[in-house]
Amino acid sequence: MATIGLDKLFYAPITEDENGDETYGSPVMLAKAMTAELSVELNEATLYADDGAAEIVKEFKSGTLSLGVDDIGVTSAEALTGAKVDANGVLISAGENDAAPVAVGFRAKKSNGTYRYFWLYRVKFGIPGTNLATKGDSITFSTPTIEGTILRRNKVDGKNEHPWKAEVNEDDPAVKASTISGWYTTVYEPNYETEAA
């Protein structure tokens, strides 16, 4: 079903143990969302046998998330880009900044009034782009865009796989109400256990 809106843009800090497995901190509101563009890159391989394609494998390699937001803010800029705030409250970006990855969550309103929810498990952001323009005869808003690379997470799930995205439609009858109500409480963890009848 088509989507007609975008809101509730959150990020969650990641800490890694000695094996690189992620633990997610509490989700924090990033900014008011304007746009979110997600593109995916695949690793592809084709095995040829008997003069034709016998097997084709397509696996997730990485992705790109481009977010248009109303304002990033100092706290979010520190968390997403690795920039630092000095003693005077000024945000300082340095060539040596290397931000830690974060999880990113948001939701998109569907045309039937319900929502599709997302968590991207590991996103490493770069420096936000800035577009500025002088004021002319009409008002033009200038807003930041920040782009990140989406990676699979290191921590395996219950199927011994490395997820990169969680996505759910709240109007799916198989989805528990608690899954939707808790979406922004913590980063969603895959659950493959079946409940006893």
mmCIF file with all atom_site columns, C-alpha atoms in Angstrom:
data_model
loop_
_atom_site.group_PDB
_atom_site.id
_atom_site.type_symbol
_atom_site.label_atom_id
_atom_site.label_alt_id
_atom_site.label_comp_id
_atom_site.label_asym_id
_atom_site.label_entity_id
_atom_site.label_seq_id
_atom_site.pdbx_PDB_ins_code
_atom_site.Cartn_x
_atom_site.Cartn_y
_atom_site.Cartn_z
_atom_site.occupancy
_atom_site.B_iso_or_equiv
_atom_site.pdbx_formal_charge
_atom_site.auth_seq_id
_atom_site.auth_comp_id
_atom_site.auth_asym_id
_atom_site.auth_atom_id
_atom_site.pdbx_PDB_model_num
ATOM 1   C CA . MET A 1 1   ? 0.000  0.000   0.000   1.00 0.00 ? 1   MET A CA 1
ATOM 2   C CA . ALA A 1 2   ? 1.231  3.502   -0.812  1.00 0.00 ? 2   ALA A CA 1
ATOM 3   C CA . THR A 1 3   ? 2.615  5.731   1.918   1.00 0.00 ? 3   THR A CA 1
ATOM 4   C CA . ILE A 1 4   ? 1.615  9.379   2.323   1.00 0.00 ? 4   ILE A CA 1
ATOM 5   C CA . GLY A 1 5   ? 3.625  10.558  5.308   1.00 0.00 ? 5   GLY A CA 1
ATOM 6   C CA . LEU A 1 6   ? 6.791  10.244  7.376   1.00 0.00 ? 6   LEU A CA 1
ATOM 7   C CA . ASP A 1 7   ? 7.378  11.004  11.046  1.00 0.00 ? 7   ASP A CA 1
ATOM 8   C CA . LYS A 1 8   ? 8.809  9.876   14.377  1.00 0.00 ? 8   LYS A CA 1
ATOM 9   C CA . LEU A 1 9   ? 12.462 9.796   13.339  1.00 0.00 ? 9   LEU A CA 1
ATOM 10  C CA . PHE A 1 10  ? 14.606 8.312   16.128  1.00 0.00 ? 10  PHE A CA 1
ATOM 11  C CA . TYR A 1 11  ? 18.161 7.062   16.573  1.00 0.00 ? 11  TYR A CA 1
ATOM 12  C CA . ALA A 1 12  ? 19.612 4.720   19.177  1.00 0.00 ? 12  ALA A CA 1
ATOM 13  C CA . PRO A 1 13  ? 23.303 4.719   20.139  1.00 0.00 ? 13  PRO A CA 1
ATOM 14  C CA . ILE A 1 14  ? 25.215 1.464   19.739  1.00 0.00 ? 14  ILE A CA 1
ATOM 15  C CA . THR A 1 15  ? 27.837 0.012   22.037  1.00 0.00 ? 15  THR A CA 1
ATOM 16  C CA . GLU A 1 16  ? 29.830 -3.008  20.951  1.00 0.00 ? 16  GLU A CA 1
ATOM 17  C CA . ASP A 1 17  ? 31.297 -5.787  23.058  1.00 0.00 ? 17  ASP A CA 1
ATOM 18  C CA . GLU A 1 18  ? 34.700 -7.395  22.442  1.00 0.00 ? 18  GLU A CA 1
ATOM 19  C CA . ASN A 1 19  ? 33.196 -9.468  19.591  1.00 0.00 ? 19  ASN A CA 1
ATOM 20  C CA . GLY A 1 20  ? 31.618 -6.419  17.935  1.00 0.00 ? 20  GLY A CA 1
ATOM 21  C CA . ASP A 1 21  ? 28.068 -7.504  18.876  1.00 0.00 ? 21  ASP A CA 1
ATOM 22  C CA . GLU A 1 22  ? 25.762 -4.517  19.233  1.00 0.00 ? 22  GLU A CA 1
ATOM 23  C CA . THR A 1 23  ? 23.786 -3.422  22.267  1.00 0.00 ? 23  THR A CA 1
ATOM 24  C CA . TYR A 1 24  ? 21.344 -0.598  21.627  1.00 0.00 ? 24  TYR A CA 1
ATOM 25  C CA . GLY A 1 25  ? 20.809 2.361   23.929  1.00 0.00 ? 25  GLY A CA 1
ATOM 26  C CA . SER A 1 26  ? 17.447 4.028   24.457  1.00 0.00 ? 26  SER A CA 1
ATOM 27  C CA . PRO A 1 27  ? 15.981 5.583   21.300  1.00 0.00 ? 27  PRO A CA 1
ATOM 28  C CA . VAL A 1 28  ? 16.193 9.384   21.079  1.00 0.00 ? 28  VAL A CA 1
ATOM 29  C CA . MET A 1 29  ? 14.221 11.719  18.801  1.00 0.00 ? 29  MET A CA 1
ATOM 30  C CA . LEU A 1 30  ? 16.557 12.818  15.978  1.00 0.00 ? 30  LEU A CA 1
ATOM 31  C CA . ALA A 1 31  ? 14.575 15.614  14.319  1.00 0.00 ? 31  ALA A CA 1
ATOM 32  C CA . LYS A 1 32  ? 11.336 16.276  12.505  1.00 0.00 ? 32  LYS A CA 1
ATOM 33  C CA . ALA A 1 33  ? 11.470 14.127  9.400   1.00 0.00 ? 33  ALA A CA 1
ATOM 34  C CA . MET A 1 34  ? 10.844 15.584  5.965   1.00 0.00 ? 34  MET A CA 1
ATOM 35  C CA . THR A 1 35  ? 12.190 12.886  3.623   1.00 0.00 ? 35  THR A CA 1
ATOM 36  C CA . ALA A 1 36  ? 13.826 9.468   3.903   1.00 0.00 ? 36  ALA A CA 1
ATOM 37  C CA . GLU A 1 37  ? 15.330 7.829   0.836   1.00 0.00 ? 37  GLU A CA 1
ATOM 38  C CA . LEU A 1 38  ? 16.589 4.273   1.172   1.00 0.00 ? 38  LEU A CA 1
ATOM 39  C CA . SER A 1 39  ? 18.555 2.520   -1.547  1.00 0.00 ? 39  SER A CA 1
ATOM 40  C CA . VAL A 1 40  ? 20.128 -0.938  -1.357  1.00 0.00 ? 40  VAL A CA 1
ATOM 41  C CA . GLU A 1 41  ? 23.212 -2.415  -2.994  1.00 0.00 ? 41  GLU A CA 1
ATOM 42  C CA . LEU A 1 42  ? 23.440 -6.176  -3.522  1.00 0.00 ? 42  LEU A CA 1
ATOM 43  C CA . ASN A 1 43  ? 26.267 -8.624  -3.999  1.00 0.00 ? 43  ASN A CA 1
ATOM 44  C CA . GLU A 1 44  ? 25.316 -10.749 -7.001  1.00 0.00 ? 44  GLU A CA 1
ATOM 45  C CA . ALA A 1 45  ? 26.793 -13.900 -8.456  1.00 0.00 ? 45  ALA A CA 1
ATOM 46  C CA . THR A 1 46  ? 25.647 -16.184 -11.256 1.00 0.00 ? 46  THR A CA 1
ATOM 47  C CA . LEU A 1 47  ? 26.834 -19.765 -11.675 1.00 0.00 ? 47  LEU A CA 1
ATOM 48  C CA . TYR A 1 48  ? 26.712 -20.945 -15.274 1.00 0.00 ? 48  TYR A CA 1
ATOM 49  C CA . ALA A 1 49  ? 26.347 -24.634 -16.092 1.00 0.00 ? 49  ALA A CA 1
ATOM 50  C CA . ASP A 1 50  ? 25.122 -26.484 -19.191 1.00 0.00 ? 50  ASP A CA 1
ATOM 51  C CA . ASP A 1 51  ? 25.308 -23.288 -21.230 1.00 0.00 ? 51  ASP A CA 1
ATOM 52  C CA . GLY A 1 52  ? 22.942 -21.360 -18.965 1.00 0.00 ? 52  GLY A CA 1
ATOM 53  C CA . ALA A 1 53  ? 22.468 -19.742 -15.595 1.00 0.00 ? 53  ALA A CA 1
ATOM 54  C CA . ALA A 1 54  ? 22.165 -22.564 -13.062 1.00 0.00 ? 54  ALA A CA 1
ATOM 55  C CA . GLU A 1 55  ? 22.173 -20.542 -9.831  1.00 0.00 ? 55  GLU A CA 1
ATOM 56  C CA . ILE A 1 56  ? 21.840 -16.879 -8.984  1.00 0.00 ? 56  ILE A CA 1
ATOM 57  C CA . VAL A 1 57  ? 22.649 -15.464 -5.565  1.00 0.00 ? 57  VAL A CA 1
ATOM 58  C CA . LYS A 1 58  ? 21.693 -11.947 -4.450  1.00 0.00 ? 58  LYS A CA 1
ATOM 59  C CA . GLU A 1 59  ? 22.684 -10.862 -0.950  1.00 0.00 ? 59  GLU A CA 1
ATOM 60  C CA . PHE A 1 60  ? 22.506 -7.553  0.898   1.00 0.00 ? 60  PHE A CA 1
ATOM 61  C CA . LYS A 1 61  ? 25.800 -5.672  0.676   1.00 0.00 ? 61  LYS A CA 1
ATOM 62  C CA . SER A 1 62  ? 25.004 -2.209  2.045   1.00 0.00 ? 62  SER A CA 1
ATOM 63  C CA . GLY A 1 63  ? 22.539 0.592   1.624   1.00 0.00 ? 63  GLY A CA 1
ATOM 64  C CA . THR A 1 64  ? 22.273 4.346   1.693   1.00 0.00 ? 64  THR A CA 1
ATOM 65  C CA . LEU A 1 65  ? 19.884 6.349   3.836   1.00 0.00 ? 65  LEU A CA 1
ATOM 66  C CA . SER A 1 66  ? 19.403 10.007  2.972   1.00 0.00 ? 66  SER A CA 1
ATOM 67  C CA . LEU A 1 67  ? 17.372 11.972  5.509   1.00 0.00 ? 67  LEU A CA 1
ATOM 68  C CA . GLY A 1 68  ? 15.918 15.416  4.998   1.00 0.00 ? 68  GLY A CA 1
ATOM 69  C CA . VAL A 1 69  ? 15.166 16.933  8.401   1.00 0.00 ? 69  VAL A CA 1
ATOM 70  C CA . ASP A 1 70  ? 14.043 20.278  9.793   1.00 0.00 ? 70  ASP A CA 1
ATOM 71  C CA . ASP A 1 71  ? 17.136 20.661  11.992  1.00 0.00 ? 71  ASP A CA 1
ATOM 72  C CA . ILE A 1 72  ? 19.735 18.238  13.289  1.00 0.00 ? 72  ILE A CA 1
ATOM 73  C CA . GLY A 1 73  ? 20.589 19.988  16.549  1.00 0.00 ? 73  GLY A CA 1
ATOM 74  C CA . VAL A 1 74  ? 23.822 19.854  18.515  1.00 0.00 ? 74  VAL A CA 1
ATOM 75  C CA . THR A 1 75  ? 23.140 16.651  20.484  1.00 0.00 ? 75  THR A CA 1
ATOM 76  C CA . SER A 1 76  ? 22.132 14.673  17.400  1.00 0.00 ? 76  SER A CA 1
ATOM 77  C CA . ALA A 1 77  ? 25.040 16.101  15.388  1.00 0.00 ? 77  ALA A CA 1
ATOM 78  C CA . GLU A 1 78  ? 27.472 14.895  18.065  1.00 0.00 ? 78  GLU A CA 1
ATOM 79  C CA . ALA A 1 79  ? 25.936 11.413  18.112  1.00 0.00 ? 79  ALA A CA 1
ATOM 80  C CA . LEU A 1 80  ? 25.627 11.039  14.336  1.00 0.00 ? 80  LEU A CA 1
ATOM 81  C CA . THR A 1 81  ? 28.776 12.738  13.013  1.00 0.00 ? 81  THR A CA 1
ATOM 82  C CA . GLY A 1 82  ? 31.316 12.587  15.835  1.00 0.00 ? 82  GLY A CA 1
ATOM 83  C CA . ALA A 1 83  ? 31.568 16.396  15.985  1.00 0.00 ? 83  ALA A CA 1
ATOM 84  C CA . LYS A 1 84  ? 32.248 17.845  19.453  1.00 0.00 ? 84  LYS A CA 1
ATOM 85  C CA . VAL A 1 85  ? 30.785 20.753  21.387  1.00 0.00 ? 85  VAL A CA 1
ATOM 86  C CA . ASP A 1 86  ? 33.427 23.046  22.905  1.00 0.00 ? 86  ASP A CA 1
ATOM 87  C CA . ALA A 1 87  ? 33.284 24.859  26.267  1.00 0.00 ? 87  ALA A CA 1
ATOM 88  C CA . ASN A 1 88  ? 31.308 27.723  24.680  1.00 0.00 ? 88  ASN A CA 1
ATOM 89  C CA . GLY A 1 89  ? 28.603 25.448  23.268  1.00 0.00 ? 89  GLY A CA 1
ATOM 90  C CA . VAL A 1 90  ? 29.928 25.691  19.699  1.00 0.00 ? 90  VAL A CA 1
ATOM 91  C CA . LEU A 1 91  ? 29.738 22.555  17.541  1.00 0.00 ? 91  LEU A CA 1
ATOM 92  C CA . ILE A 1 92  ? 33.194 21.833  16.106  1.00 0.00 ? 92  ILE A CA 1
ATOM 93  C CA . SER A 1 93  ? 33.589 19.470  13.137  1.00 0.00 ? 93  SER A CA 1
ATOM 94  C CA . ALA A 1 94  ? 37.106 18.151  12.560  1.00 0.00 ? 94  ALA A CA 1
ATOM 95  C CA . GLY A 1 95  ? 38.702 16.147  9.786   1.00 0.00 ? 95  GLY A CA 1
ATOM 96  C CA . GLU A 1 96  ? 39.407 13.412  12.328  1.00 0.00 ? 96  GLU A CA 1
ATOM 97  C CA . ASN A 1 97  ? 35.757 12.992  13.364  1.00 0.00 ? 97  ASN A CA 1
ATOM 98  C CA . ASP A 1 98  ? 34.631 9.407   13.027  1.00 0.00 ? 98  ASP A CA 1
ATOM 99  C CA . ALA A 1 99  ? 31.149 8.827   14.366  1.00 0.00 ? 99  ALA A CA 1
ATOM 100 C CA . ALA A 1 100 ? 29.986 5.547   15.807  1.00 0.00 ? 100 ALA A CA 1
ATOM 101 C CA . PRO A 1 101 ? 27.113 3.840   13.987  1.00 0.00 ? 101 PRO A CA 1
ATOM 102 C CA . VAL A 1 102 ? 23.567 4.150   15.319  1.00 0.00 ? 102 VAL A CA 1
ATOM 103 C CA . ALA A 1 103 ? 20.246 2.409   14.754  1.00 0.00 ? 103 ALA A CA 1
ATOM 104 C CA . VAL A 1 104 ? 17.607 4.541   12.994  1.00 0.00 ? 104 VAL A CA 1
ATOM 105 C CA . GLY A 1 105 ? 13.842 4.142   13.389  1.00 0.00 ? 105 GLY A CA 1
ATOM 106 C CA . PHE A 1 106 ? 10.932 5.924   11.735  1.00 0.00 ? 106 PHE A CA 1
ATOM 107 C CA . ARG A 1 107 ? 7.403  5.340   10.507  1.00 0.00 ? 107 ARG A CA 1
ATOM 108 C CA . ALA A 1 108 ? 5.540  6.076   7.284   1.00 0.00 ? 108 ALA A CA 1
ATOM 109 C CA . LYS A 1 109 ? 1.804  6.737   7.197   1.00 0.00 ? 109 LYS A CA 1
ATOM 110 C CA . LYS A 1 110 ? -0.070 4.559   4.721   1.00 0.00 ? 110 LYS A CA 1
ATOM 111 C CA . SER A 1 111 ? -3.015 5.720   2.639   1.00 0.00 ? 111 SER A CA 1
ATOM 112 C CA . ASN A 1 112 ? -5.433 3.743   4.860   1.00 0.00 ? 112 ASN A CA 1
ATOM 113 C CA . GLY A 1 113 ? -4.397 5.761   7.943   1.00 0.00 ? 113 GLY A CA 1
ATOM 114 C CA . THR A 1 114 ? -2.210 3.081   9.564   1.00 0.00 ? 114 THR A CA 1
ATOM 115 C CA . TYR A 1 115 ? 1.589  3.081   9.724   1.00 0.00 ? 115 TYR A CA 1
ATOM 116 C CA . ARG A 1 116 ? 4.543  1.074   8.474   1.00 0.00 ? 116 ARG A CA 1
ATOM 117 C CA . TYR A 1 117 ? 7.364  1.038   11.057  1.00 0.00 ? 117 TYR A CA 1
ATOM 118 C CA . PHE A 1 118 ? 11.103 0.643   10.402  1.00 0.00 ? 118 PHE A CA 1
ATOM 119 C CA . TRP A 1 119 ? 14.358 0.057   12.274  1.00 0.00 ? 119 TRP A CA 1
ATOM 120 C CA . LEU A 1 120 ? 17.655 0.109   10.398  1.00 0.00 ? 120 LEU A CA 1
ATOM 121 C CA . TYR A 1 121 ? 20.052 -1.739  12.692  1.00 0.00 ? 121 TYR A CA 1
ATOM 122 C CA . ARG A 1 122 ? 23.392 -0.121  11.834  1.00 0.00 ? 122 ARG A CA 1
ATOM 123 C CA . VAL A 1 123 ? 23.814 3.231   10.041  1.00 0.00 ? 123 VAL A CA 1
ATOM 124 C CA . LYS A 1 124 ? 27.049 5.207   9.856   1.00 0.00 ? 124 LYS A CA 1
ATOM 125 C CA . PHE A 1 125 ? 26.433 8.856   9.007   1.00 0.00 ? 125 PHE A CA 1
ATOM 126 C CA . GLY A 1 126 ? 28.647 11.404  7.322   1.00 0.00 ? 126 GLY A CA 1
ATOM 127 C CA . ILE A 1 127 ? 28.649 15.177  7.672   1.00 0.00 ? 127 ILE A CA 1
ATOM 128 C CA . PRO A 1 128 ? 25.260 16.761  6.933   1.00 0.00 ? 128 PRO A CA 1
ATOM 129 C CA . GLY A 1 129 ? 24.865 18.824  3.803   1.00 0.00 ? 129 GLY A CA 1
ATOM 130 C CA . THR A 1 130 ? 23.820 22.439  4.190   1.00 0.00 ? 130 THR A CA 1
ATOM 131 C CA . ASN A 1 131 ? 21.894 24.471  1.630   1.00 0.00 ? 131 ASN A CA 1
ATOM 132 C CA . LEU A 1 132 ? 21.682 28.195  2.261   1.00 0.00 ? 132 LEU A CA 1
ATOM 133 C CA . ALA A 1 133 ? 20.143 30.920  0.128   1.00 0.00 ? 133 ALA A CA 1
ATOM 134 C CA . THR A 1 134 ? 19.661 34.650  0.487   1.00 0.00 ? 134 THR A CA 1
ATOM 135 C CA . LYS A 1 135 ? 16.146 35.920  1.148   1.00 0.00 ? 135 LYS A CA 1
ATOM 136 C CA . GLY A 1 136 ? 14.411 37.140  -1.998  1.00 0.00 ? 136 GLY A CA 1
ATOM 137 C CA . ASP A 1 137 ? 10.844 38.026  -2.972  1.00 0.00 ? 137 ASP A CA 1
ATOM 138 C CA . SER A 1 138 ? 9.489  34.778  -1.565  1.00 0.00 ? 138 SER A CA 1
ATOM 139 C CA . ILE A 1 139 ? 10.326 32.649  1.461   1.00 0.00 ? 139 ILE A CA 1
ATOM 140 C CA . THR A 1 140 ? 12.445 29.558  0.804   1.00 0.00 ? 140 THR A CA 1
ATOM 141 C CA . PHE A 1 141 ? 13.229 27.141  3.619   1.00 0.00 ? 141 PHE A CA 1
ATOM 142 C CA . SER A 1 142 ? 16.764 25.754  3.792   1.00 0.00 ? 142 SER A CA 1
ATOM 143 C CA . THR A 1 143 ? 17.051 22.488  5.681   1.00 0.00 ? 143 THR A CA 1
ATOM 144 C CA . PRO A 1 144 ? 19.873 19.999  6.284   1.00 0.00 ? 144 PRO A CA 1
ATOM 145 C CA . THR A 1 145 ? 20.254 16.602  4.652   1.00 0.00 ? 145 THR A CA 1
ATOM 146 C CA . ILE A 1 146 ? 22.307 13.854  6.233   1.00 0.00 ? 146 ILE A CA 1
ATOM 147 C CA . GLU A 1 147 ? 23.389 10.688  4.476   1.00 0.00 ? 147 GLU A CA 1
ATOM 148 C CA . GLY A 1 148 ? 24.423 7.426   6.063   1.00 0.00 ? 148 GLY A CA 1
ATOM 149 C CA . THR A 1 149 ? 25.602 4.018   4.962   1.00 0.00 ? 149 THR A CA 1
ATOM 150 C CA . ILE A 1 150 ? 23.419 1.130   6.104   1.00 0.00 ? 150 ILE A CA 1
ATOM 151 C CA . LEU A 1 151 ? 25.286 -1.991  7.156   1.00 0.00 ? 151 LEU A CA 1
ATOM 152 C CA . ARG A 1 152 ? 24.161 -5.345  8.452   1.00 0.00 ? 152 ARG A CA 1
ATOM 153 C CA . ARG A 1 153 ? 24.654 -5.665  12.156  1.00 0.00 ? 153 ARG A CA 1
ATOM 154 C CA . ASN A 1 154 ? 27.368 -7.846  13.657  1.00 0.00 ? 154 ASN A CA 1
ATOM 155 C CA . LYS A 1 155 ? 25.107 -9.514  16.227  1.00 0.00 ? 155 LYS A CA 1
ATOM 156 C CA . VAL A 1 156 ? 23.300 -12.571 14.881  1.00 0.00 ? 156 VAL A CA 1
ATOM 157 C CA . ASP A 1 157 ? 19.601 -13.138 15.398  1.00 0.00 ? 157 ASP A CA 1
ATOM 158 C CA . GLY A 1 158 ? 17.710 -16.327 16.333  1.00 0.00 ? 158 GLY A CA 1
ATOM 159 C CA . LYS A 1 159 ? 18.276 -17.741 12.828  1.00 0.00 ? 159 LYS A CA 1
ATOM 160 C CA . ASN A 1 160 ? 22.043 -17.118 12.998  1.00 0.00 ? 160 ASN A CA 1
ATOM 161 C CA . GLU A 1 161 ? 21.740 -14.306 10.431  1.00 0.00 ? 161 GLU A CA 1
ATOM 162 C CA . HIS A 1 162 ? 22.845 -10.654 10.471  1.00 0.00 ? 162 HIS A CA 1
ATOM 163 C CA . PRO A 1 163 ? 19.732 -8.456  10.003  1.00 0.00 ? 163 PRO A CA 1
ATOM 164 C CA . TRP A 1 164 ? 19.984 -4.956  8.579   1.00 0.00 ? 164 TRP A CA 1
ATOM 165 C CA . LYS A 1 165 ? 16.325 -3.856  8.712   1.00 0.00 ? 165 LYS A CA 1
ATOM 166 C CA . ALA A 1 166 ? 13.112 -4.559  10.619  1.00 0.00 ? 166 ALA A CA 1
ATOM 167 C CA . GLU A 1 167 ? 9.814  -3.493  9.023   1.00 0.00 ? 167 GLU A CA 1
ATOM 168 C CA . VAL A 1 168 ? 6.209  -4.025  10.122  1.00 0.00 ? 168 VAL A CA 1
ATOM 169 C CA . ASN A 1 169 ? 2.736  -2.838  9.131   1.00 0.00 ? 169 ASN A CA 1
ATOM 170 C CA . GLU A 1 170 ? 0.562  -2.041  12.114  1.00 0.00 ? 170 GLU A CA 1
ATOM 171 C CA . ASP A 1 171 ? -2.584 -3.242  10.284  1.00 0.00 ? 171 ASP A CA 1
ATOM 172 C CA . ASP A 1 172 ? -1.153 -6.739  9.728   1.00 0.00 ? 172 ASP A CA 1
ATOM 173 C CA . PRO A 1 173 ? -3.407 -9.073  11.780  1.00 0.00 ? 173 PRO A CA 1
ATOM 174 C CA . ALA A 1 174 ? -0.394 -11.198 12.816  1.00 0.00 ? 174 ALA A CA 1
ATOM 175 C CA . VAL A 1 175 ? 1.286  -8.224  14.537  1.00 0.00 ? 175 VAL A CA 1
ATOM 176 C CA . LYS A 1 176 ? 0.790  -7.879  18.293  1.00 0.00 ? 176 LYS A CA 1
ATOM 177 C CA . ALA A 1 177 ? -0.329 -4.485  19.607  1.00 0.00 ? 177 ALA A CA 1
ATOM 178 C CA . SER A 1 178 ? 2.625  -4.559  22.030  1.00 0.00 ? 178 SER A CA 1
ATOM 179 C CA . THR A 1 179 ? 5.056  -4.709  19.092  1.00 0.00 ? 179 THR A CA 1
ATOM 180 C CA . ILE A 1 180 ? 3.708  -1.405  17.770  1.00 0.00 ? 180 ILE A CA 1
ATOM 181 C CA . SER A 1 181 ? 3.278  0.305   21.158  1.00 0.00 ? 181 SER A CA 1
ATOM 182 C CA . GLY A 1 182 ? 6.872  -0.568  22.130  1.00 0.00 ? 182 GLY A CA 1
ATOM 183 C CA . TRP A 1 183 ? 8.480  0.292   18.780  1.00 0.00 ? 183 TRP A CA 1
ATOM 184 C CA . TYR A 1 184 ? 10.274 3.401   20.066  1.00 0.00 ? 184 TYR A CA 1
ATOM 185 C CA . THR A 1 185 ? 10.910 2.108   23.602  1.00 0.00 ? 185 THR A CA 1
ATOM 186 C CA . THR A 1 186 ? 13.807 -0.069  22.425  1.00 0.00 ? 186 THR A CA 1
ATOM 187 C CA . VAL A 1 187 ? 15.278 -1.076  19.084  1.00 0.00 ? 187 VAL A CA 1
ATOM 188 C CA . TYR A 1 188 ? 13.243 -4.054  17.873  1.00 0.00 ? 188 TYR A CA 1
ATOM 189 C CA . GLU A 1 189 ? 14.944 -7.432  18.280  1.00 0.00 ? 189 GLU A CA 1
ATOM 190 C CA . PRO A 1 190 ? 13.914 -10.314 15.981  1.00 0.00 ? 190 PRO A CA 1
ATOM 191 C CA . ASN A 1 191 ? 11.926 -12.992 17.804  1.00 0.00 ? 191 ASN A CA 1
ATOM 192 C CA . TYR A 1 192 ? 11.603 -16.413 16.180  1.00 0.00 ? 192 TYR A CA 1
ATOM 193 C CA . GLU A 1 193 ? 10.152 -18.223 19.194  1.00 0.00 ? 193 GLU A CA 1
ATOM 194 C CA . THR A 1 194 ? 6.613  -19.498 18.772  1.00 0.00 ? 194 THR A CA 1
ATOM 195 C CA . GLU A 1 195 ? 4.188  -19.211 21.634  1.00 0.00 ? 195 GLU A CA 1
ATOM 196 C CA . ALA A 1 196 ? 2.639  -22.325 23.147  1.00 0.00 ? 196 ALA A CA 1
ATOM 197 C CA . ALA A 1 197 ? -1.017 -22.697 22.253  1.00 0.00 ? 197 ALA A CA 1
#
